[in-house]
Amino acid sequence: VPDHYEEDVSSILIPHGVIMDRIKKLARMIVDNSQGPLVVCCVLKGGHQYFADLVDEIKKLRRINGTSVQLSLEFIRVKSYMNDTSSGGVKISLTDAELQEFKGKNLLIVEDIIDTGATMVKLLDRLALVEPKSVRVTSLLIKKTYRSNGYIPDYVGFAIPDAFVVGYALDYNEYFRDLDHICVISVSFKIIWDVI
Ligand code: PRP
Ligand code: MN
Ligand code: MG
């Protein structure tokens, strides 16, 4: 943990090396289960690091055993708003015209974490309207929480306890995205922010 975050995290939950080992296996599973070209959709911002490393590992598999799946890369900014339930609490950056590009394609959605599942269910509802050929979802993390809506992605990296985790592109108020490991935030850091 770099100096500028040392006092703000209470523990390392998943070290960077363990994340990378798991992503190698996920890449293999995804490639083995995919036929034809794949549109890999990064859910920004939190999904960017997993997306980058996953695509890297898929490319490495090609060099090792010639596994060839053609990838195209897409980016969707999805933001959930806790206090806004009127719009379903989720805003998607693509226009309807841009979403139409997904019609008939094999999509792989890449997310960092499924917490309540609300973001992913809303995104999938929206994507279903444009009739992709198939939609699969991978999330590096799924949180075991009573707030879950029951949604489970197709490919999961790790199931984690109901703690506030940051790092590896997961943020708390935009902090900690630049941390390599997945860490549990310290109670004091969270309290200080929540009263501001
Ligand atoms: C976080 C996370 C997931 C979502 C999970 O994104 O990256 O996308 O929340 O929560 P849920 O399962 O309860 O819906 P956030 O909205 O914080 O945006 P960010 O990715 O830009 O940080
Ligand atoms: Mn996100
Ligand atoms: Mg966030």
PDB file of C-alpha atoms and ligand atoms in Angstrom:
ATOM      1  CA  VAL A   1       0.000   0.000   0.000  1.00  0.00           C
ATOM      2  CA  PRO A   2       1.513   3.346  -1.009  1.00  0.00           C
ATOM      3  CA  ASP A   3       2.244   5.883   1.714  1.00  0.00           C
ATOM      4  CA  HIS A   4      -0.564   8.220   0.729  1.00  0.00           C
ATOM      5  CA  TYR A   5      -3.159   5.556   1.580  1.00  0.00           C
ATOM      6  CA  GLU A   6      -1.484   3.671   4.408  1.00  0.00           C
ATOM      7  CA  GLU A   7      -3.604   5.203   7.164  1.00  0.00           C
ATOM      8  CA  ASP A   8      -6.823   5.030   5.176  1.00  0.00           C
ATOM      9  CA  VAL A   9      -7.114   1.283   4.620  1.00  0.00           C
ATOM     10  CA  SER A  10      -7.505  -1.229   7.434  1.00  0.00           C
ATOM     11  CA  SER A  11      -6.395  -4.363   5.574  1.00  0.00           C
ATOM     12  CA  ILE A  12      -5.522  -5.842   2.209  1.00  0.00           C
ATOM     13  CA  LEU A  13      -8.389  -8.157   1.249  1.00  0.00           C
ATOM     14  CA  ILE A  14      -7.033  -9.390  -2.106  1.00  0.00           C
ATOM     15  CA  PRO A  15      -3.400  -8.723  -3.031  1.00  0.00           C
ATOM     16  CA  HIS A  16      -2.691  -7.645  -6.598  1.00  0.00           C
ATOM     17  CA  GLY A  17      -0.893 -10.897  -7.472  1.00  0.00           C
ATOM     18  CA  VAL A  18      -3.883 -12.971  -6.405  1.00  0.00           C
ATOM     19  CA  ILE A  19      -6.163 -10.804  -8.547  1.00  0.00           C
ATOM     20  CA  MET A  20      -3.914 -11.340 -11.555  1.00  0.00           C
ATOM     21  CA  ASP A  21      -3.795 -15.131 -11.064  1.00  0.00           C
ATOM     22  CA  ARG A  22      -7.581 -15.263 -10.907  1.00  0.00           C
ATOM     23  CA  ILE A  23      -7.942 -13.128 -14.043  1.00  0.00           C
ATOM     24  CA  LYS A  24      -5.764 -15.603 -15.971  1.00  0.00           C
ATOM     25  CA  LYS A  25      -8.244 -18.357 -15.098  1.00  0.00           C
ATOM     26  CA  LEU A  26     -11.256 -16.178 -15.910  1.00  0.00           C
ATOM     27  CA  ALA A  27      -9.754 -15.331 -19.304  1.00  0.00           C
ATOM     28  CA  ARG A  28      -9.383 -19.037 -20.054  1.00  0.00           C
ATOM     29  CA  MET A  29     -12.987 -19.784 -18.997  1.00  0.00           C
ATOM     30  CA  ILE A  30     -14.357 -16.922 -21.080  1.00  0.00           C
ATOM     31  CA  VAL A  31     -12.392 -17.888 -24.192  1.00  0.00           C
ATOM     32  CA  ASP A  32     -13.355 -21.563 -23.825  1.00  0.00           C
ATOM     33  CA  ASN A  33     -17.037 -20.603 -23.668  1.00  0.00           C
ATOM     34  CA  SER A  34     -17.046 -18.089 -26.525  1.00  0.00           C
ATOM     35  CA  GLN A  35     -17.687 -18.644 -30.187  1.00  0.00           C
ATOM     36  CA  GLY A  36     -17.170 -15.964 -32.740  1.00  0.00           C
ATOM     37  CA  PRO A  37     -16.361 -12.300 -32.272  1.00  0.00           C
ATOM     38  CA  LEU A  38     -16.976 -10.822 -28.845  1.00  0.00           C
ATOM     39  CA  VAL A  39     -17.881  -7.239 -27.997  1.00  0.00           C
ATOM     40  CA  VAL A  40     -16.224  -6.629 -24.639  1.00  0.00           C
ATOM     41  CA  CYS A  41     -17.960  -3.775 -22.794  1.00  0.00           C
ATOM     42  CA  CYS A  42     -16.151  -2.047 -19.976  1.00  0.00           C
ATOM     43  CA  VAL A  43     -18.437  -0.563 -17.326  1.00  0.00           C
ATOM     44  CA  LEU A  44     -16.706   2.672 -16.329  1.00  0.00           C
ATOM     45  CA  LYS A  45     -15.171   3.801 -14.141  1.00  0.00           C
ATOM     46  CA  GLY A  46     -14.755   0.906 -11.719  1.00  0.00           C
ATOM     47  CA  GLY A  47     -14.464  -1.762 -14.393  1.00  0.00           C
ATOM     48  CA  HIS A  48     -11.523  -0.237 -16.249  1.00  0.00           C
ATOM     49  CA  GLN A  49      -8.657  -2.028 -14.520  1.00  0.00           C
ATOM     50  CA  TYR A  50     -10.237  -5.480 -14.638  1.00  0.00           C
ATOM     51  CA  PHE A  51     -11.220  -4.856 -18.268  1.00  0.00           C
ATOM     52  CA  ALA A  52      -7.646  -3.882 -19.204  1.00  0.00           C
ATOM     53  CA  ASP A  53      -6.071  -6.864 -17.457  1.00  0.00           C
ATOM     54  CA  LEU A  54      -8.701  -9.325 -18.711  1.00  0.00           C
ATOM     55  CA  VAL A  55      -8.255  -8.251 -22.338  1.00  0.00           C
ATOM     56  CA  ASP A  56      -4.487  -8.555 -21.838  1.00  0.00           C
ATOM     57  CA  GLU A  57      -4.829 -12.113 -20.569  1.00  0.00           C
ATOM     58  CA  ILE A  58      -7.101 -13.084 -23.449  1.00  0.00           C
ATOM     59  CA  LYS A  59      -4.469 -11.773 -25.850  1.00  0.00           C
ATOM     60  CA  LYS A  60      -1.762 -13.796 -24.035  1.00  0.00           C
ATOM     61  CA  LEU A  61      -3.838 -16.970 -24.432  1.00  0.00           C
ATOM     62  CA  ARG A  62      -3.714 -16.464 -28.171  1.00  0.00           C
ATOM     63  CA  ARG A  63       0.059 -16.374 -28.144  1.00  0.00           C
ATOM     64  CA  ILE A  64       0.301 -19.456 -25.906  1.00  0.00           C
ATOM     65  CA  ASN A  65      -2.167 -21.822 -27.551  1.00  0.00           C
ATOM     66  CA  GLY A  66      -3.456 -20.028 -30.598  1.00  0.00           C
ATOM     67  CA  THR A  67      -6.934 -19.568 -29.120  1.00  0.00           C
ATOM     68  CA  SER A  68      -8.413 -16.952 -31.368  1.00  0.00           C
ATOM     69  CA  VAL A  69     -11.446 -14.922 -30.395  1.00  0.00           C
ATOM     70  CA  GLN A  70     -11.830 -11.609 -32.151  1.00  0.00           C
ATOM     71  CA  LEU A  71     -12.504  -8.817 -29.676  1.00  0.00           C
ATOM     72  CA  SER A  72     -13.925  -5.378 -30.124  1.00  0.00           C
ATOM     73  CA  LEU A  73     -13.800  -3.011 -27.181  1.00  0.00           C
ATOM     74  CA  GLU A  74     -16.594  -0.768 -25.950  1.00  0.00           C
ATOM     75  CA  PHE A  75     -16.948   1.518 -22.953  1.00  0.00           C
ATOM     76  CA  ILE A  76     -20.128   2.366 -21.087  1.00  0.00           C
ATOM     77  CA  ARG A  77     -20.254   4.879 -18.288  1.00  0.00           C
ATOM     78  CA  VAL A  78     -22.826   3.688 -15.780  1.00  0.00           C
ATOM     79  CA  LYS A  79     -23.471   5.651 -12.648  1.00  0.00           C
ATOM     80  CA  SER A  80     -25.815   4.606  -9.892  1.00  0.00           C
ATOM     81  CA  TYR A  81     -27.426   7.214  -7.732  1.00  0.00           C
ATOM     82  CA  MET A  82     -28.443   6.060  -4.292  1.00  0.00           C
ATOM     83  CA  ASN A  83     -30.838   8.922  -3.662  1.00  0.00           C
ATOM     84  CA  ASP A  84     -32.549   8.858  -7.015  1.00  0.00           C
ATOM     85  CA  THR A  85     -35.023   6.013  -7.259  1.00  0.00           C
ATOM     86  CA  SER A  86     -37.263   7.782  -9.788  1.00  0.00           C
ATOM     87  CA  SER A  87     -35.030   6.976 -12.781  1.00  0.00           C
ATOM     88  CA  GLY A  88     -34.210   3.569 -11.382  1.00  0.00           C
ATOM     89  CA  GLY A  89     -31.132   5.240  -9.948  1.00  0.00           C
ATOM     90  CA  VAL A  90     -28.934   4.381 -12.937  1.00  0.00           C
ATOM     91  CA  LYS A  91     -27.670   6.564 -15.767  1.00  0.00           C
ATOM     92  CA  ILE A  92     -26.095   5.053 -18.903  1.00  0.00           C
ATOM     93  CA  SER A  93     -23.799   7.140 -21.112  1.00  0.00           C
ATOM     94  CA  LEU A  94     -24.645   5.618 -24.514  1.00  0.00           C
ATOM     95  CA  THR A  95     -27.324   7.107 -26.704  1.00  0.00           C
ATOM     96  CA  ASP A  96     -30.060   4.883 -28.115  1.00  0.00           C
ATOM     97  CA  ALA A  97     -28.305   5.006 -31.493  1.00  0.00           C
ATOM     98  CA  GLU A  98     -25.030   3.874 -29.923  1.00  0.00           C
ATOM     99  CA  LEU A  99     -26.791   1.065 -28.079  1.00  0.00           C
ATOM    100  CA  GLN A 100     -28.288  -0.120 -31.376  1.00  0.00           C
ATOM    101  CA  GLU A 101     -24.751  -1.056 -32.462  1.00  0.00           C
ATOM    102  CA  PHE A 102     -25.010  -4.019 -30.081  1.00  0.00           C
ATOM    103  CA  LYS A 103     -27.881  -5.585 -31.986  1.00  0.00           C
ATOM    104  CA  GLY A 104     -27.045  -9.156 -32.995  1.00  0.00           C
ATOM    105  CA  LYS A 105     -23.637  -9.106 -31.260  1.00  0.00           C
ATOM    106  CA  ASN A 106     -22.171 -11.372 -28.575  1.00  0.00           C
ATOM    107  CA  LEU A 107     -21.610  -9.070 -25.598  1.00  0.00           C
ATOM    108  CA  LEU A 108     -19.361  -9.583 -22.622  1.00  0.00           C
ATOM    109  CA  ILE A 109     -20.009  -6.990 -19.935  1.00  0.00           C
ATOM    110  CA  VAL A 110     -17.033  -6.369 -17.644  1.00  0.00           C
ATOM    111  CA  GLU A 111     -17.747  -4.954 -14.187  1.00  0.00           C
ATOM    112  CA  ASP A 112     -15.654  -4.543 -11.049  1.00  0.00           C
ATOM    113  CA  ILE A 113     -18.252  -5.383  -8.429  1.00  0.00           C
ATOM    114  CA  ILE A 114     -21.827  -6.530  -7.993  1.00  0.00           C
ATOM    115  CA  ASP A 115     -23.025  -5.056  -4.709  1.00  0.00           C
ATOM    116  CA  THR A 116     -26.819  -4.769  -4.568  1.00  0.00           C
ATOM    117  CA  GLY A 117     -26.958  -5.852  -8.230  1.00  0.00           C
ATOM    118  CA  ALA A 118     -29.101  -2.816  -9.105  1.00  0.00           C
ATOM    119  CA  THR A 119     -26.627  -1.324 -11.588  1.00  0.00           C
ATOM    120  CA  MET A 120     -26.210  -4.565 -13.530  1.00  0.00           C
ATOM    121  CA  VAL A 121     -29.901  -5.466 -13.642  1.00  0.00           C
ATOM    122  CA  LYS A 122     -30.744  -1.997 -14.973  1.00  0.00           C
ATOM    123  CA  LEU A 123     -27.952  -2.170 -17.542  1.00  0.00           C
ATOM    124  CA  LEU A 124     -29.046  -5.628 -18.702  1.00  0.00           C
ATOM    125  CA  ASP A 125     -32.680  -4.490 -18.978  1.00  0.00           C
ATOM    126  CA  ARG A 126     -31.560  -1.622 -21.182  1.00  0.00           C
ATOM    127  CA  LEU A 127     -29.291  -3.816 -23.334  1.00  0.00           C
ATOM    128  CA  ALA A 128     -32.000  -6.441 -23.840  1.00  0.00           C
ATOM    129  CA  LEU A 129     -34.067  -3.837 -25.711  1.00  0.00           C
ATOM    130  CA  VAL A 130     -31.519  -3.729 -28.551  1.00  0.00           C
ATOM    131  CA  GLU A 131     -31.548  -7.526 -28.936  1.00  0.00           C
ATOM    132  CA  PRO A 132     -27.912  -8.602 -28.777  1.00  0.00           C
ATOM    133  CA  LYS A 133     -27.263 -12.187 -29.905  1.00  0.00           C
ATOM    134  CA  SER A 134     -26.006 -13.044 -26.426  1.00  0.00           C
ATOM    135  CA  VAL A 135     -25.060 -11.222 -23.248  1.00  0.00           C
ATOM    136  CA  ARG A 136     -22.676 -12.579 -20.655  1.00  0.00           C
ATOM    137  CA  VAL A 137     -21.403 -10.739 -17.618  1.00  0.00           C
ATOM    138  CA  THR A 138     -18.166 -11.010 -15.721  1.00  0.00           C
ATOM    139  CA  SER A 139     -17.572  -9.230 -12.441  1.00  0.00           C
ATOM    140  CA  LEU A 140     -14.293  -9.425 -10.586  1.00  0.00           C
ATOM    141  CA  LEU A 141     -16.131  -9.226  -7.263  1.00  0.00           C
ATOM    142  CA  ILE A 142     -19.541 -10.105  -5.904  1.00  0.00           C
ATOM    143  CA  LYS A 143     -20.445  -8.900  -2.447  1.00  0.00           C
ATOM    144  CA  LYS A 144     -22.269 -11.235  -0.088  1.00  0.00           C
ATOM    145  CA  THR A 145     -24.841  -8.858   1.303  1.00  0.00           C
ATOM    146  CA  TYR A 146     -28.431  -8.903   2.489  1.00  0.00           C
ATOM    147  CA  ARG A 147     -28.996  -5.923   0.180  1.00  0.00           C
ATOM    148  CA  SER A 148     -28.418  -8.110  -2.883  1.00  0.00           C
ATOM    149  CA  ASN A 149     -31.248  -8.402  -5.402  1.00  0.00           C
ATOM    150  CA  GLY A 150     -30.084 -11.954  -6.144  1.00  0.00           C
ATOM    151  CA  TYR A 151     -28.313 -11.198  -9.417  1.00  0.00           C
ATOM    152  CA  ILE A 152     -25.268 -13.443 -10.064  1.00  0.00           C
ATOM    153  CA  PRO A 153     -22.949 -12.841 -13.046  1.00  0.00           C
ATOM    154  CA  ASP A 154     -21.765 -15.604 -15.405  1.00  0.00           C
ATOM    155  CA  TYR A 155     -18.087 -15.339 -14.447  1.00  0.00           C
ATOM    156  CA  VAL A 156     -17.088 -14.204 -10.952  1.00  0.00           C
ATOM    157  CA  GLY A 157     -13.581 -13.563  -9.678  1.00  0.00           C
ATOM    158  CA  PHE A 158     -14.133 -13.507  -5.932  1.00  0.00           C
ATOM    159  CA  ALA A 159     -17.080 -13.489  -3.508  1.00  0.00           C
ATOM    160  CA  ILE A 160     -16.284 -10.983  -0.773  1.00  0.00           C
ATOM    161  CA  PRO A 161     -17.783 -10.140   2.633  1.00  0.00           C
ATOM    162  CA  ASP A 162     -20.066  -7.156   3.173  1.00  0.00           C
ATOM    163  CA  ALA A 163     -17.299  -4.606   3.716  1.00  0.00           C
ATOM    164  CA  PHE A 164     -16.527  -1.352   1.898  1.00  0.00           C
ATOM    165  CA  VAL A 165     -13.708  -2.278  -0.458  1.00  0.00           C
ATOM    166  CA  VAL A 166     -11.529  -0.016  -2.579  1.00  0.00           C
ATOM    167  CA  GLY A 167      -8.549  -0.259  -4.908  1.00  0.00           C
ATOM    168  CA  TYR A 168      -7.954  -1.853  -8.293  1.00  0.00           C
ATOM    169  CA  ALA A 169     -10.178   0.903  -9.746  1.00  0.00           C
ATOM    170  CA  LEU A 170     -12.851   0.645  -7.034  1.00  0.00           C
ATOM    171  CA  ASP A 171     -13.299   4.032  -5.386  1.00  0.00           C
ATOM    172  CA  TYR A 172     -14.610   5.762  -2.342  1.00  0.00           C
ATOM    173  CA  ASN A 173     -15.572   9.298  -3.356  1.00  0.00           C
ATOM    174  CA  GLU A 174     -13.112   8.918  -6.267  1.00  0.00           C
ATOM    175  CA  TYR A 175     -10.208   8.033  -3.977  1.00  0.00           C
ATOM    176  CA  PHE A 176      -8.275   4.730  -4.012  1.00  0.00           C
ATOM    177  CA  ARG A 177      -8.747   3.866  -7.688  1.00  0.00           C
ATOM    178  CA  ASP A 178      -4.943   4.111  -8.032  1.00  0.00           C
ATOM    179  CA  LEU A 179      -4.321   1.365  -5.451  1.00  0.00           C
ATOM    180  CA  ASP A 180      -3.128  -2.019  -6.813  1.00  0.00           C
ATOM    181  CA  HIS A 181      -4.627  -4.259  -4.117  1.00  0.00           C
ATOM    182  CA  ILE A 182      -8.252  -4.605  -3.129  1.00  0.00           C
ATOM    183  CA  CYS A 183      -8.440  -3.245   0.403  1.00  0.00           C
ATOM    184  CA  VAL A 184     -10.968  -2.669   3.153  1.00  0.00           C
ATOM    185  CA  ILE A 185     -11.355   1.004   3.922  1.00  0.00           C
ATOM    186  CA  SER A 186     -10.570   2.107   7.467  1.00  0.00           C
ATOM    187  CA  VAL A 187     -13.544   3.044   9.613  1.00  0.00           C
ATOM    188  CA  SER A 188     -12.101   6.452  10.428  1.00  0.00           C
ATOM    189  CA  PHE A 189     -11.649   7.403   6.773  1.00  0.00           C
ATOM    190  CA  LYS A 190     -15.243   6.533   6.008  1.00  0.00           C
ATOM    191  CA  ILE A 191     -16.618   8.365   9.041  1.00  0.00           C
ATOM    192  CA  ILE A 192     -14.673  11.527   8.235  1.00  0.00           C
ATOM    193  CA  TRP A 193     -16.100  11.581   4.725  1.00  0.00           C
ATOM    194  CA  ASP A 194     -19.638  10.674   5.683  1.00  0.00           C
ATOM    195  CA  VAL A 195     -19.988  13.676   8.002  1.00  0.00           C
ATOM    196  CA  ILE A 196     -18.573  16.166   5.482  1.00  0.00           C
TER     197      ILE A 196
HETATM  198  C1  PRP B   1     -20.089   0.933  -8.453  1.00  0.00           C
HETATM  199  C2  PRP B   1     -19.451  -0.324  -9.011  1.00  0.00           C
HETATM  200  C3  PRP B   1     -20.581  -0.972  -9.754  1.00  0.00           C
HETATM  201  C4  PRP B   1     -21.793  -0.619  -8.914  1.00  0.00           C
HETATM  202  C5  PRP B   1     -22.172  -1.769  -8.035  1.00  0.00           C
HETATM  203  O1  PRP B   1     -20.116   1.906  -9.471  1.00  0.00           O
HETATM  204  O2  PRP B   1     -18.391   0.012  -9.881  1.00  0.00           O
HETATM  205  O3  PRP B   1     -20.706  -0.434 -11.054  1.00  0.00           O
HETATM  206  O4  PRP B   1     -21.413   0.514  -8.106  1.00  0.00           O
HETATM  207  O5  PRP B   1     -23.204  -1.417  -7.152  1.00  0.00           O
HETATM  208  P1  PRP B   1     -24.655  -2.071  -7.172  1.00  0.00           P
HETATM  209  O6  PRP B   1     -24.509  -3.539  -7.477  1.00  0.00           O
HETATM  210  O7  PRP B   1     -25.168  -1.841  -5.785  1.00  0.00           O
HETATM  211  O8  PRP B   1     -25.473  -1.360  -8.193  1.00  0.00           O
HETATM  212  P2  PRP B   1     -20.379   3.453  -9.181  1.00  0.00           P
HETATM  213  O9  PRP B   1     -21.806   3.758  -9.422  1.00  0.00           O
HETATM  214  O10 PRP B   1     -19.804   3.806  -7.848  1.00  0.00           O
HETATM  215  O11 PRP B   1     -19.555   4.187 -10.333  1.00  0.00           O
HETATM  216  P3  PRP B   1     -17.980   4.025 -10.643  1.00  0.00           P
HETATM  217  O12 PRP B   1     -17.805   2.686 -11.289  1.00  0.00           O
HETATM  218  O13 PRP B   1     -17.682   5.147 -11.585  1.00  0.00           O
HETATM  219  O14 PRP B   1     -17.242   4.138  -9.352  1.00  0.00           O
HETATM  220 MN    MN B   2     -19.149   1.078 -11.486  1.00  0.00          MN
HETATM  221 MG    MG B   3     -17.948   4.228  -7.413  1.00  0.00          MG
END
